[in-house]
Amino acid sequence: MTRLPTITSIQNPAVRQLRQLRDARKRRKTGLFLIDGAEEIQLALNSGVEIERVFAGETQAELLAPAMPAVQVQPVSQTVADKISYGQHESQPVALARARTPALSELTLSPSSRVLVLDRTEKPGNLGACLR
């Protein structure tokens, strides 16, 4: 796979998009979400999540590219890596992934399965109350 040029500017449109996706409204609107951290990205890949591109520091990108041949790995400068990383995953790779909403017909349930269906839950506390 051809090596992509390193993104060095935090004003780059791809970097701006990643930063905007920290907002839940943008994630819902675009159908995209972020995955922070190399292990988490690998778990997502193993689970069949559609990953559009992985953004990683130059050294990490060189290591990740052979491990993820089906995914485009975009090298970024340290400044950009720090800007797009989140929380405890400072300077970790970040994947741009597409959310997938399975159809009800795709769900397989056993006769003893329990199902809780929620629609447009607004407050996190509401989910906890429903689960209790």
Coordinates of N, CA and C in Angstrom, one line a residue:
M1 N 0.8 -1.2 0.0 CA 0.0 0.0 0.0 C 0.9 1.2 0.0
T2 N 0.5 2.3 -0.7 CA 1.3 3.5 -0.8 C 1.2 4.3 0.5
R3 N 2.4 4.8 0.9 CA 2.4 5.6 2.1 C 1.8 6.9 1.8
L4 N 0.9 7.4 2.7 CA 0.3 8.7 2.6 C 1.2 9.8 3.1
P5 N 1.1 11.0 2.6 CA 1.9 12.1 3.2 C 1.4 12.4 4.6
T6 N 2.3 12.8 5.4 CA 2.0 13.1 6.8 C 1.2 14.4 6.9
I7 N 0.1 14.4 7.7 CA -0.7 15.6 7.9 C 0.0 16.3 9.1
T8 N 0.3 17.6 8.9 CA 1.1 18.4 9.9 C 0.3 19.5 10.4
S9 N -0.8 19.9 9.8 CA -1.6 21.0 10.2 C -2.9 20.6 10.9
I10 N -3.2 21.3 12.0 CA -4.4 21.0 12.8 C -5.6 21.7 12.0
Q11 N -5.3 22.5 11.0 CA -6.3 23.1 10.2 C -6.8 22.2 9.0
N12 N -6.1 21.1 8.9 CA -6.4 20.1 7.8 C -7.9 19.7 7.9
P13 N -8.6 19.6 6.8 CA -10.1 19.3 6.9 C -10.3 17.9 7.6
A14 N -9.5 16.9 7.4 CA -9.6 15.6 8.1 C -9.5 15.8 9.6
V15 N -8.5 16.6 10.0 CA -8.3 16.8 11.4 C -9.5 17.6 12.0
R16 N -10.0 18.5 11.3 CA -11.2 19.3 11.8 C -12.4 18.3 11.9
Q17 N -12.6 17.4 11.0 CA -13.7 16.5 11.0 C -13.5 15.6 12.3
L18 N -12.3 15.1 12.5 CA -12.1 14.3 13.7 C -12.5 15.0 15.0
R19 N -12.0 16.2 15.1 CA -12.3 17.0 16.3 C -13.8 17.3 16.4
Q20 N -14.5 17.5 15.3 CA -15.9 17.7 15.4 C -16.7 16.5 15.8
L21 N -16.2 15.3 15.5 CA -16.9 14.1 15.9 C -16.8 13.8 17.4
R22 N -16.1 14.6 18.2 CA -16.2 14.5 19.7 C -17.6 14.9 20.2
D23 N -18.3 15.6 19.3 CA -19.7 16.0 19.6 C -20.7 15.0 19.2
A24 N -21.6 14.6 20.0 CA -22.6 13.5 19.7 C -23.5 13.9 18.6
R25 N -23.8 15.2 18.5 CA -24.7 15.6 17.4 C -24.1 15.4 16.0
K26 N -22.8 15.7 15.9 CA -22.0 15.5 14.7 C -21.9 14.0 14.3
R27 N -21.8 13.2 15.4 CA -21.7 11.7 15.1 C -23.0 11.2 14.6
R28 N -24.1 11.6 15.2 CA -25.4 11.2 14.8 C -25.7 11.7 13.3
K29 N -25.3 12.9 13.1 CA -25.6 13.5 11.8 C -24.8 12.8 10.6
T30 N -23.5 12.5 10.9 CA -22.7 11.9 9.9 C -22.7 10.4 9.8
G31 N -23.1 9.8 10.9 CA -23.0 8.3 11.0 C -21.6 7.8 11.2
L32 N -20.7 8.7 11.6 CA -19.3 8.3 11.9 C -19.0 8.4 13.3
F33 N -18.0 7.7 13.8 CA -17.6 7.8 15.2 C -16.1 7.5 15.3
L34 N -15.5 7.8 16.4 CA -14.1 7.7 16.6 C -13.8 6.5 17.5
I35 N -12.7 5.9 17.3 CA -12.2 4.8 18.2 C -10.8 5.2 18.6
D36 N -10.5 5.4 19.9 CA -9.3 5.8 20.4 C -8.4 4.6 20.9
G37 N -7.2 4.5 20.4 CA -6.3 3.5 21.0 C -6.1 2.3 20.0
A38 N -4.9 1.9 19.9 CA -4.5 0.8 19.0 C -5.3 -0.5 19.3
E39 N -5.3 -0.9 20.6 CA -6.0 -2.1 21.0 C -7.5 -2.1 20.6
E40 N -8.1 -0.9 20.9 CA -9.5 -0.7 20.7 C -9.8 -0.8 19.2
I41 N -8.9 -0.2 18.4 CA -9.1 -0.3 16.9 C -9.0 -1.7 16.4
Q42 N -8.0 -2.4 16.9 CA -7.9 -3.8 16.5 C -9.1 -4.7 16.9
L43 N -9.6 -4.4 18.1 CA -10.9 -5.1 18.5 C -12.0 -4.8 17.6
A44 N -12.1 -3.5 17.2 CA -13.2 -3.1 16.3 C -13.1 -3.8 15.0
L45 N -11.8 -3.9 14.4 CA -11.6 -4.6 13.2 C -12.0 -6.0 13.3
N46 N -11.6 -6.7 14.4 CA -11.9 -8.1 14.6 C -13.4 -8.3 14.7
S47 N -14.1 -7.3 15.1 CA -15.6 -7.4 15.3 C -16.3 -7.0 14.0
G48 N -15.6 -6.6 13.0 CA -16.3 -6.3 11.7 C -16.7 -4.9 11.6
V49 N -16.2 -4.0 12.4 CA -16.5 -2.6 12.3 C -15.9 -2.0 11.0
E50 N -16.6 -1.2 10.3 CA -16.1 -0.6 9.1 C -15.2 0.6 9.4
I51 N -13.9 0.5 9.3 CA -13.0 1.6 9.6 C -12.6 2.3 8.3
E52 N -12.8 3.6 8.2 CA -12.5 4.3 7.0 C -11.0 4.7 7.0
R53 N -10.5 5.1 8.1 CA -9.1 5.5 8.1 C -8.6 5.6 9.5
V54 N -7.3 5.2 9.7 CA -6.7 5.3 11.1 C -5.7 6.5 11.0
F55 N -5.7 7.3 12.0 CA -4.7 8.5 12.0 C -3.8 8.2 13.2
A56 N -2.5 8.2 12.9 CA -1.5 7.8 13.9 C -0.2 8.6 13.7
G57 N 0.5 8.8 14.8 CA 1.8 9.5 14.7 C 2.7 8.7 13.7
E58 N 3.7 9.4 13.2 CA 4.5 8.8 12.1 C 5.0 7.4 12.5
T59 N 5.6 7.3 13.7 CA 6.2 6.0 14.1 C 5.1 5.0 14.3
Q60 N 4.0 5.3 14.9 CA 2.9 4.4 15.1 C 2.3 4.0 13.8
A61 N 2.2 4.9 12.8 CA 1.7 4.6 11.5 C 2.5 3.5 10.8
E62 N 3.8 3.6 10.9 CA 4.7 2.6 10.3 C 4.5 1.2 10.9
L63 N 4.2 1.2 12.2 CA 3.9 -0.1 12.9 C 2.6 -0.6 12.6
L64 N 1.6 0.2 12.5 CA 0.2 -0.2 12.3 C -0.1 -0.6 10.9
A65 N 0.5 0.0 9.9 CA 0.1 -0.3 8.5 C 0.2 -1.7 8.2
P66 N 1.4 -2.4 8.5 CA 1.4 -3.8 8.2 C 0.4 -4.7 9.0
A67 N 0.1 -4.3 10.2 CA -0.8 -5.0 11.0 C -2.3 -4.9 10.6
M68 N -2.6 -3.8 9.8 CA -3.9 -3.5 9.4 C -3.9 -3.3 7.8
P69 N -3.6 -4.3 7.1 CA -3.5 -4.1 5.6 C -4.7 -3.6 4.9
A70 N -5.9 -3.9 5.4 CA -7.1 -3.5 4.8 C -7.6 -2.1 5.1
V71 N -6.8 -1.4 6.0 CA -7.2 -0.1 6.4 C -6.2 0.9 6.0
Q72 N -6.6 2.1 5.6 CA -5.7 3.2 5.2 C -5.2 3.8 6.5
V73 N -3.9 3.8 6.7 CA -3.3 4.4 7.9 C -2.7 5.7 7.5
Q74 N -3.2 6.8 8.1 CA -2.7 8.1 7.8 C -1.7 8.6 8.8
P75 N -0.5 8.9 8.4 CA 0.5 9.4 9.4 C 0.2 10.9 9.7
V76 N 0.3 11.3 11.0 CA 0.1 12.7 11.4 C 1.3 13.1 12.2
S77 N 1.6 14.4 12.3 CA 2.6 14.9 13.1 C 2.3 14.8 14.6
Q78 N 3.2 14.9 15.5 CA 3.0 14.8 16.9 C 2.0 15.8 17.4
T79 N 2.0 17.0 16.9 CA 1.1 18.1 17.2 C -0.4 17.7 16.9
V80 N -0.5 17.1 15.7 CA -1.8 16.7 15.2 C -2.3 15.5 16.1
A81 N -1.4 14.6 16.3 CA -1.7 13.4 17.1 C -2.2 13.8 18.5
D82 N -1.6 14.8 19.1 CA -2.0 15.3 20.4 C -3.4 15.9 20.4
K83 N -3.7 16.6 19.2 CA -4.9 17.3 19.1 C -6.1 16.4 18.9
I84 N -5.9 15.3 18.1 CA -7.0 14.4 17.8 C -7.2 13.3 18.9
S85 N -6.2 13.1 19.7 CA -6.4 12.1 20.8 C -7.3 12.6 21.9
Y86 N -7.8 11.7 22.6 CA -8.8 12.1 23.6 C -8.6 11.4 24.9
G87 N -8.8 12.2 26.0 CA -8.7 11.6 27.4 C -7.5 10.9 27.7
Q88 N -7.6 9.6 28.2 CA -6.4 8.9 28.6 C -5.6 8.3 27.4
H89 N -6.1 8.5 26.2 CA -5.4 8.0 25.0 C -4.6 9.0 24.3
E90 N -4.0 9.9 25.1 CA -3.1 11.0 24.5 C -2.1 10.4 23.6
S91 N -2.0 11.0 22.4 CA -1.1 10.6 21.3 C -1.3 9.1 20.9
Q92 N -2.4 8.6 21.1 CA -2.7 7.2 20.6 C -3.4 7.3 19.2
P93 N -3.3 6.3 18.4 CA -4.0 6.3 17.1 C -5.5 6.5 17.3
V94 N -6.1 7.1 16.3 CA -7.6 7.4 16.3 C -8.1 6.9 15.0
A95 N -9.2 6.1 15.1 CA -9.8 5.5 13.9 C -11.1 6.2 13.6
L96 N -11.3 6.5 12.3 CA -12.6 7.0 11.9 C -13.4 5.9 11.4
A97 N -14.6 5.6 12.0 CA -15.3 4.4 11.7 C -16.8 4.8 11.4
R98 N -17.4 3.9 10.6 CA -18.8 4.2 10.2 C -19.7 3.3 11.2
A99 N -20.7 4.1 11.7 CA -21.7 3.4 12.6 C -22.6 2.5 11.7
R100 N -22.9 1.4 12.2 CA -23.8 0.5 11.5 C -25.0 0.1 12.4
T101 N -26.2 0.3 11.9 CA -27.4 0.0 12.6 C -28.0 -1.2 12.0
P102 N -27.9 -2.4 12.7 CA -28.4 -3.6 12.1 C -30.0 -3.5 12.1
A103 N -30.5 -4.2 11.2 CA -32.0 -4.3 11.1 C -32.4 -5.3 12.1
L104 N -33.7 -5.2 12.6 CA -34.2 -6.1 13.6 C -34.1 -7.5 13.1
S105 N -34.3 -7.7 11.8 CA -34.3 -9.1 11.3 C -32.9 -9.7 11.4
E106 N -31.8 -8.9 11.6 CA -30.5 -9.4 11.7 C -30.1 -9.9 13.1
L107 N -31.0 -9.5 14.1 CA -30.7 -9.9 15.4 C -31.1 -11.4 15.7
T108 N -30.3 -12.1 16.3 CA -30.6 -13.5 16.7 C -30.7 -13.5 18.2
L109 N -31.9 -14.0 18.7 CA -32.2 -14.1 20.1 C -32.5 -15.5 20.5
S110 N -32.1 -15.9 21.6 CA -32.5 -17.2 22.2 C -33.9 -17.0 22.9
P111 N -34.6 -18.1 23.1 CA -35.9 -17.9 23.8 C -35.8 -17.3 25.2
S112 N -34.6 -17.4 25.8 CA -34.5 -16.8 27.1 C -33.9 -15.4 27.1
S113 N -33.7 -14.8 25.9 CA -33.1 -13.5 25.8 C -34.1 -12.4 26.4
R114 N -33.5 -11.4 27.0 CA -34.3 -10.3 27.4 C -33.9 -9.1 26.6
V115 N -34.8 -8.3 26.2 CA -34.6 -7.2 25.3 C -35.2 -5.9 25.9
L116 N -34.4 -4.9 25.9 CA -34.8 -3.6 26.4 C -34.7 -2.6 25.2
V117 N -35.8 -2.0 24.7 CA -35.8 -1.1 23.6 C -36.0 0.3 24.1
L118 N -35.1 1.2 23.7 CA -35.2 2.6 24.1 C -35.2 3.4 22.9
D119 N -35.9 4.5 22.9 CA -36.0 5.4 21.7 C -35.7 6.8 22.2
R120 N -34.6 7.4 21.7 CA -34.2 8.8 21.9 C -34.1 9.1 23.4
T121 N -33.4 8.3 24.1 CA -33.1 8.5 25.5 C -32.3 9.8 25.7
E122 N -32.7 10.7 26.4 CA -32.0 12.0 26.5 C -31.0 12.1 27.6
K123 N -31.3 11.5 28.7 CA -30.4 11.6 29.9 C -29.8 10.3 30.2
P124 N -28.5 10.3 30.5 CA -27.8 9.0 30.8 C -28.4 8.3 32.1
G125 N -28.9 9.1 33.0 CA -29.6 8.5 34.2 C -30.8 7.7 33.8
N126 N -31.5 8.1 32.8 CA -32.7 7.4 32.3 C -32.3 5.9 31.9
L127 N -31.2 5.8 31.3 CA -30.8 4.4 30.9 C -30.5 3.6 32.1
G128 N -29.8 4.1 33.1 CA -29.6 3.4 34.3 C -30.9 3.0 35.0
A129 N -31.8 3.9 35.0 CA -33.1 3.6 35.7 C -33.8 2.4 34.9
C130 N -33.8 2.5 33.6 CA -34.4 1.4 32.8 C -33.8 0.1 33.0
L131 N -32.4 0.1 33.1 CA -31.7 -1.2 33.4 C -32.1 -1.8 34.7
R132 N -32.2 -0.9 35.7 CA -32.6 -1.4 37.1 C -34.0 -2.0 37.1

